[in-house]
mmCIF file of C-alpha atoms in Angstrom:
data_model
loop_
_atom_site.group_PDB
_atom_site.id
_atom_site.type_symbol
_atom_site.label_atom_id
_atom_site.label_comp_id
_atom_site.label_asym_id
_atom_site.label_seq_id
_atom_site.Cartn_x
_atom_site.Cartn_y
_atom_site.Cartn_z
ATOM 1 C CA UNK T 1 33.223 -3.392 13.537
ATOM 2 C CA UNK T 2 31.198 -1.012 14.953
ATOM 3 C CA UNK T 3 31.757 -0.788 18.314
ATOM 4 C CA UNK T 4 34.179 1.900 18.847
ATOM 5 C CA UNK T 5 32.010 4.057 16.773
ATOM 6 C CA UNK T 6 28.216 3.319 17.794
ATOM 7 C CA UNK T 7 27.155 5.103 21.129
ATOM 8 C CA UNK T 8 25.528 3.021 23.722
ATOM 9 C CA UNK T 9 22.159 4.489 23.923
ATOM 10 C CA UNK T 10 21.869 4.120 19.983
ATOM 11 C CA UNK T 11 23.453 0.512 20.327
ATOM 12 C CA UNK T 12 20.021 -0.656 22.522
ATOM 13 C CA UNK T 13 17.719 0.886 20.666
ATOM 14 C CA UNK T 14 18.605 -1.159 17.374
ATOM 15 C CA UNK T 15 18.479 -4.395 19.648
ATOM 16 C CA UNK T 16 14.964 -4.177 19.769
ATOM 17 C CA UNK T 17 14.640 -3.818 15.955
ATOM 18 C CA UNK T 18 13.125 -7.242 15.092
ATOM 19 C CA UNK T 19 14.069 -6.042 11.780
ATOM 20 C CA UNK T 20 16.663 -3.747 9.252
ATOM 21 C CA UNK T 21 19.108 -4.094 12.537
ATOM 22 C CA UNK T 22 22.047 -4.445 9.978
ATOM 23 C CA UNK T 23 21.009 -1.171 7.785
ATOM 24 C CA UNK T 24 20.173 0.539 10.989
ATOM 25 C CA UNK T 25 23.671 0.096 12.698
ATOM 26 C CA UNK T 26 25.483 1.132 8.989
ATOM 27 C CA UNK T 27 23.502 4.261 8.823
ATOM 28 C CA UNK T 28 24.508 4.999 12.618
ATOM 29 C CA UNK T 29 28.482 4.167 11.620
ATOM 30 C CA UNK T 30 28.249 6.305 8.182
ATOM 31 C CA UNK T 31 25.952 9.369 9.760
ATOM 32 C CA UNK T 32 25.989 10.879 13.027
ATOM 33 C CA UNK T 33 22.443 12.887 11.983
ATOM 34 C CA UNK T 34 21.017 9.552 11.802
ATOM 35 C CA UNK T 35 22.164 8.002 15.171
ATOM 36 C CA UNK T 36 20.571 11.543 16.364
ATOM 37 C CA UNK T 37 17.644 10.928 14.664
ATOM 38 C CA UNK T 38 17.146 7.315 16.025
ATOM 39 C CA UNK T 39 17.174 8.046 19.030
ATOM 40 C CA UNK T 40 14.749 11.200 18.485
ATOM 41 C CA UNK T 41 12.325 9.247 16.768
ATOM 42 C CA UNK T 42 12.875 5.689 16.362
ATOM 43 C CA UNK T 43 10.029 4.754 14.310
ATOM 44 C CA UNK T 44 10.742 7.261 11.697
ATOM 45 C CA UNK T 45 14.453 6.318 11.420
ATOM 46 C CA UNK T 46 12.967 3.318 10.881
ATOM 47 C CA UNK T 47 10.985 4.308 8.299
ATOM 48 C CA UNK T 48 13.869 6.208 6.303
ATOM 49 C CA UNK T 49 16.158 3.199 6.723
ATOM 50 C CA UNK T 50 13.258 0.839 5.043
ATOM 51 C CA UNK T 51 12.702 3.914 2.572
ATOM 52 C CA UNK T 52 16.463 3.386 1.163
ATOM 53 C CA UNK T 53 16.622 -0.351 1.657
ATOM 54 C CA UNK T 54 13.577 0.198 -1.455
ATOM 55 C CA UNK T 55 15.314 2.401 -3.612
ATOM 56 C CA UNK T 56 17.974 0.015 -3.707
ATOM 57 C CA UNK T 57 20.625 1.595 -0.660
ATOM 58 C CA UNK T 58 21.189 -1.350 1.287
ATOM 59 C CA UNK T 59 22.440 -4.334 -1.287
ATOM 60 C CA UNK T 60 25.219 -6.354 -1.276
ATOM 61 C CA UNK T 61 28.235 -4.304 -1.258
ATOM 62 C CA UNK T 62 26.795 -1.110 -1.847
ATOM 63 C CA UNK T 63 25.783 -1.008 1.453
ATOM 64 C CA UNK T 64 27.801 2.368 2.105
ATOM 65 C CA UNK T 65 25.408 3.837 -0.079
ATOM 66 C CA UNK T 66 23.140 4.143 2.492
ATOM 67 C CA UNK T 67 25.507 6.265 4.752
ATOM 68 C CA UNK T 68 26.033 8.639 1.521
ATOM 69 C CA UNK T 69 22.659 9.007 1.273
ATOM 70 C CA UNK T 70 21.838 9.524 4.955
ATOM 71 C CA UNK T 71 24.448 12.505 4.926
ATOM 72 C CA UNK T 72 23.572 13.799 1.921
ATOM 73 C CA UNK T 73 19.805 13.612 2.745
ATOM 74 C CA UNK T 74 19.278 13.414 6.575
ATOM 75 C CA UNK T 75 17.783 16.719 7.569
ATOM 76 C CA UNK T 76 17.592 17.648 11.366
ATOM 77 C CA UNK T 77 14.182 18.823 11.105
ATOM 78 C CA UNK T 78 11.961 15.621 10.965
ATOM 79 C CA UNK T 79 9.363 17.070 9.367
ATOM 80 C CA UNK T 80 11.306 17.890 6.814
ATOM 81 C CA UNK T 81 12.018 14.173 7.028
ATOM 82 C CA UNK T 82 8.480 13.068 6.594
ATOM 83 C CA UNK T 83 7.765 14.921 3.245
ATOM 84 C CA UNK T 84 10.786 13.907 1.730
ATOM 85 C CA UNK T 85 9.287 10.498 2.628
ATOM 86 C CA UNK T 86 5.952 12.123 0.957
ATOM 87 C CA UNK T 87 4.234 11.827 4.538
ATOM 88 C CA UNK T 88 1.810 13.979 6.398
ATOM 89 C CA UNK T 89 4.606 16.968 7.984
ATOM 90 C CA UNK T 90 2.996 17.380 10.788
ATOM 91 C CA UNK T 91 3.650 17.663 14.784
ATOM 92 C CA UNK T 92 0.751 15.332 15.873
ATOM 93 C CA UNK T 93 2.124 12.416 12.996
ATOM 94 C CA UNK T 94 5.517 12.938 14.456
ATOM 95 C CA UNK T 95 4.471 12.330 17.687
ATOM 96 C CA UNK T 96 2.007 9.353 16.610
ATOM 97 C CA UNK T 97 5.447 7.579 15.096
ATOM 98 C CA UNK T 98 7.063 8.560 18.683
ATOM 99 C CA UNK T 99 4.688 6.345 20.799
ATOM 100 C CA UNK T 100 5.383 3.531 18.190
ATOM 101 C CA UNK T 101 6.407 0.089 20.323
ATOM 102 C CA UNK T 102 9.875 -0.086 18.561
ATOM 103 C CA UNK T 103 10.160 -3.981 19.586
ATOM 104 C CA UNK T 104 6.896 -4.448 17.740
ATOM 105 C CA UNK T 105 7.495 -3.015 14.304
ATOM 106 C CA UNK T 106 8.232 -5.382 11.648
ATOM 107 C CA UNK T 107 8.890 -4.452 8.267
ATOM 108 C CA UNK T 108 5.044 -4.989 6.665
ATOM 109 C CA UNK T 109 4.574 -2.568 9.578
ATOM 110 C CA UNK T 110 6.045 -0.059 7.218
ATOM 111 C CA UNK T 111 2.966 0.283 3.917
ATOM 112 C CA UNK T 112 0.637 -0.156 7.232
ATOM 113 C CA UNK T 113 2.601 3.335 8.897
ATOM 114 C CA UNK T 114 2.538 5.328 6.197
ATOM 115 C CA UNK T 115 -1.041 4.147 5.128
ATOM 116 C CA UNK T 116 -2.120 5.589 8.707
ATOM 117 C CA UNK T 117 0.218 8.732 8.625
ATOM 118 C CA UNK T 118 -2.072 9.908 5.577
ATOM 119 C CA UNK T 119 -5.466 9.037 7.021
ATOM 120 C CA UNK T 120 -6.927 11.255 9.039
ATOM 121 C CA UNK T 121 -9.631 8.965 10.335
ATOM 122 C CA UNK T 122 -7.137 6.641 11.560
ATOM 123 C CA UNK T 123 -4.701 9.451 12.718
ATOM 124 C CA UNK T 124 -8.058 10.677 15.099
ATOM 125 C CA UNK T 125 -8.597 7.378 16.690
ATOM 126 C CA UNK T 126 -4.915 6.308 17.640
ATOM 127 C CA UNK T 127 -3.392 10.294 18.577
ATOM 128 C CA UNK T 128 -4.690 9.340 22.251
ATOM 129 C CA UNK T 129 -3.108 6.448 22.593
ATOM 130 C CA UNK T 130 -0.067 6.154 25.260
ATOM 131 C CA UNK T 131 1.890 3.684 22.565
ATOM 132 C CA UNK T 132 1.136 1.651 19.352
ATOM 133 C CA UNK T 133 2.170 -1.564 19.464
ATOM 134 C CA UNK T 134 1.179 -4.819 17.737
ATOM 135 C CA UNK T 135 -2.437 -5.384 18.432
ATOM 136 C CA UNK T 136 -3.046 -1.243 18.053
ATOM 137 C CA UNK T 137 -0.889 -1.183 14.651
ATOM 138 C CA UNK T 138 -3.102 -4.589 13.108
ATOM 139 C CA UNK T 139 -6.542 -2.851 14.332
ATOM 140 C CA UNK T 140 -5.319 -0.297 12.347
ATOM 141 C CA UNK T 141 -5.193 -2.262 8.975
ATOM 142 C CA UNK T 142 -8.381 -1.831 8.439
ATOM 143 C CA UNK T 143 -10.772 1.452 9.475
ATOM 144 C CA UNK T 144 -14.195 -0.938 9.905
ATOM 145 C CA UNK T 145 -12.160 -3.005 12.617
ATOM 146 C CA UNK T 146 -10.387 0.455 13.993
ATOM 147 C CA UNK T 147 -14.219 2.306 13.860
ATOM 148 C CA UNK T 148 -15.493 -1.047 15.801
ATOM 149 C CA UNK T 149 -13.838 -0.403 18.557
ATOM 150 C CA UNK T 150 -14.397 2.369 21.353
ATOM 151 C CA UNK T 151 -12.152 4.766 22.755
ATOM 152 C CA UNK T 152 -11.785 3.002 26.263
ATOM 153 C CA UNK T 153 -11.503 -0.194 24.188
ATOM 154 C CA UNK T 154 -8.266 0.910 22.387
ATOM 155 C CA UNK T 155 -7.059 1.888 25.373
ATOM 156 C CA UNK T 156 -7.132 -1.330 27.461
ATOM 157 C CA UNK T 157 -5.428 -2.270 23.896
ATOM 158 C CA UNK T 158 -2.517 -0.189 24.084
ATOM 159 C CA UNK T 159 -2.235 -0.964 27.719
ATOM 160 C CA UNK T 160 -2.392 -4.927 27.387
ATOM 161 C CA UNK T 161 1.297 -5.847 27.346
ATOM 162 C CA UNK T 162 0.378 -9.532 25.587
ATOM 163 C CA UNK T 163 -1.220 -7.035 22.816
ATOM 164 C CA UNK T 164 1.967 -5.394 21.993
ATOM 165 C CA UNK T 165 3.819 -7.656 20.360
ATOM 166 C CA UNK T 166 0.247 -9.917 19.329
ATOM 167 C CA UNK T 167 -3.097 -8.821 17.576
ATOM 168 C CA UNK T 168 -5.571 -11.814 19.337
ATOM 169 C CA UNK T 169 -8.246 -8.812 19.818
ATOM 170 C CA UNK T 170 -7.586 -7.622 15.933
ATOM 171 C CA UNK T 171 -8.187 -11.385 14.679
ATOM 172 C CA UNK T 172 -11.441 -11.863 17.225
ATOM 173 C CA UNK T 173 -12.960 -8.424 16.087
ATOM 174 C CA UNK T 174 -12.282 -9.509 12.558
ATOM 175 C CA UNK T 175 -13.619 -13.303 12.723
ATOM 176 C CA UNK T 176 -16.421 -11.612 14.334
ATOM 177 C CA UNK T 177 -17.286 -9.115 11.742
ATOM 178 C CA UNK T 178 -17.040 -11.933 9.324
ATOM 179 C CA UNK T 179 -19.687 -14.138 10.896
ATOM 180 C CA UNK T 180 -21.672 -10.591 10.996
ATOM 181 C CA UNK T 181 -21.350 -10.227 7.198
ATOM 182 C CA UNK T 182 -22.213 -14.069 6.536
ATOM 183 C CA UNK T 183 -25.735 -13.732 8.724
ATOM 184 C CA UNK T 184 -26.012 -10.264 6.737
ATOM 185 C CA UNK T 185 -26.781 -8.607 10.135
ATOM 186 C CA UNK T 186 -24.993 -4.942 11.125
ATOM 187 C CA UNK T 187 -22.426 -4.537 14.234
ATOM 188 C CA UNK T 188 -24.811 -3.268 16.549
ATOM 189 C CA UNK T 189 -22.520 -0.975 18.578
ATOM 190 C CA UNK T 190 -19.004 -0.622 18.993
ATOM 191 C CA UNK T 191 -17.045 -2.750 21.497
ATOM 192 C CA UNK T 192 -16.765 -1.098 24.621
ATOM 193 C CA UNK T 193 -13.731 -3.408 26.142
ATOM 194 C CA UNK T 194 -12.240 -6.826 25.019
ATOM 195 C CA UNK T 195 -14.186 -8.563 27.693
ATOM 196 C CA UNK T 196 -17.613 -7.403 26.016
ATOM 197 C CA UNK T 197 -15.924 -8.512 22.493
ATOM 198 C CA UNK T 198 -15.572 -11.794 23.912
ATOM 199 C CA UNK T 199 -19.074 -11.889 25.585
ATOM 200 C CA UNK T 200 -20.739 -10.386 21.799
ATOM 201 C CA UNK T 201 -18.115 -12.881 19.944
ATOM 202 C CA UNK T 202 -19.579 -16.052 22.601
ATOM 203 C CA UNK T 203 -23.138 -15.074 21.845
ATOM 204 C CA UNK T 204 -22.974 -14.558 18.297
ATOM 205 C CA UNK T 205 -20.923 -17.739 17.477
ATOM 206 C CA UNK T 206 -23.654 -20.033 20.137
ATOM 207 C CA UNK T 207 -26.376 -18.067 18.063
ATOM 208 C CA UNK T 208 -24.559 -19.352 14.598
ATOM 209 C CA UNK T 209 -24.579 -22.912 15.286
ATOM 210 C CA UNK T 210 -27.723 -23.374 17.295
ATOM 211 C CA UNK T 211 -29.263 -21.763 14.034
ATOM 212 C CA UNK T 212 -27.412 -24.279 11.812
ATOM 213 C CA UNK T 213 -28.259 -27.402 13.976
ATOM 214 C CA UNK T 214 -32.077 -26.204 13.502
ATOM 215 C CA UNK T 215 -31.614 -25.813 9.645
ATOM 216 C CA UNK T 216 -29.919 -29.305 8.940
ATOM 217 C CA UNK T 217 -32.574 -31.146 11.706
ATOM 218 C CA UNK T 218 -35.171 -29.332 9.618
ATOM 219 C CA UNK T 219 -34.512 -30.654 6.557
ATOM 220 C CA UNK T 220 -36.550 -34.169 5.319
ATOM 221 C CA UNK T 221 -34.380 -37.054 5.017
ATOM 222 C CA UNK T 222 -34.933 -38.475 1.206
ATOM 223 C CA UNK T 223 -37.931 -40.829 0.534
ATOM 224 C CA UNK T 224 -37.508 -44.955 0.914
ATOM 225 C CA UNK T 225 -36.758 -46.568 -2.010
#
């Protein structure tokens, strides 16, 4: 159907969608600004594509819609773009949304984009970051996890390929802070690399149960009948 009318270039990119690949490649037939656009900016087509799928754009046979709305809609300027999505306008979110892993976005990746797109504390910790993939976008969830983590630590992160399309350091910093809470002591220091995560995470969890085995031996067994 499409093939005569989607360029090459724009054809790969929505093979790595793991989602929307359907509503992405109608939007490219019905809108040549939006073929532009995804290849521009991937993550933010994304984002407008997932934007319309809400409002209702993308069902059943009123799929054309979409295109309509693309055409009717689909400024050049992105940052024109992001406040019609009601998103920060600004160069350095447009280039956070340009380093996005496209293979790793998922659609409950979308609330989790535009929840860091108007936070400025989590804008400040990821703008150094080479890309955002998986394990970067689930640290991200939350700002005590993101905060818990140092610079060089996010870094070795974003650079971990198995961490861009998995979170295992988001779950261990999060199981950790957990067991922190339950003992009702603070996180010392943030983690300087996942090695010394795994090293604080080792300790903490040996600590736990050698603490609990000294608890239940401490107790009195009941008296003899």
């Amino acid at each position: 159907m499409f093939r005569d009318r989607i360029p090459v270039a724009v054809a790969r990119i929505v093979e790595k969608l793991r989602s929307l690949q359907w509503e992405v490649l109608v939007a490219c037939s019905l809108s040549e600004r939006f073929a532009g656009l995804l290849t521009g900016n991937p993550a933010l087509a994304y984002l407008w594509v997932s934007h319309c799928k809400e409002r209702g754009y993308c069902q059943d046979g009123a799929i054309e819609v979409l295109g309509a709305q693309l055409v009717r809609g689909g400024e050049t300027n992105q940052r024109q773009l992001l406040r019609h999505l009601n998103l920060r306008s600004t160069k350095g979110a447009l280039r956070l949304l340009r380093k996005c892993h496209l293979p790793a976005l998922r659609s409950d990746h979308v609330e989790l984009l535009r929840t860091v797109l108007r936070d400025d504390r989590r804008m400040e910790r990821l703008r150094h970051l080479p890309r955002l993939g998986t394990g970067i976008l689930e640290l991200a969830r939350s700002t005590r996890i993101l905060q818990s983590c140092s610079p060089a630590m996010l870094a070795e992160i974003a650079a971990t390929p198995e961490e861009l399309h998995r979170a295992r350091t988001a779950a261990r910093i999060e199981s950790h802070l957990a067991l922190l809470d339950e003992l009702g002591m603070p996180l010392s220091r943030p983690f300087r690399s996942r090695e010394d995560l795994h090293r604080q995470h080792r300790e903490l969890t040996n600590g736990f149960h050698e603490l609990r085995c000294q608890l239940e031996s401490s107790v009195l067994p009941p008296p003899a009948p």
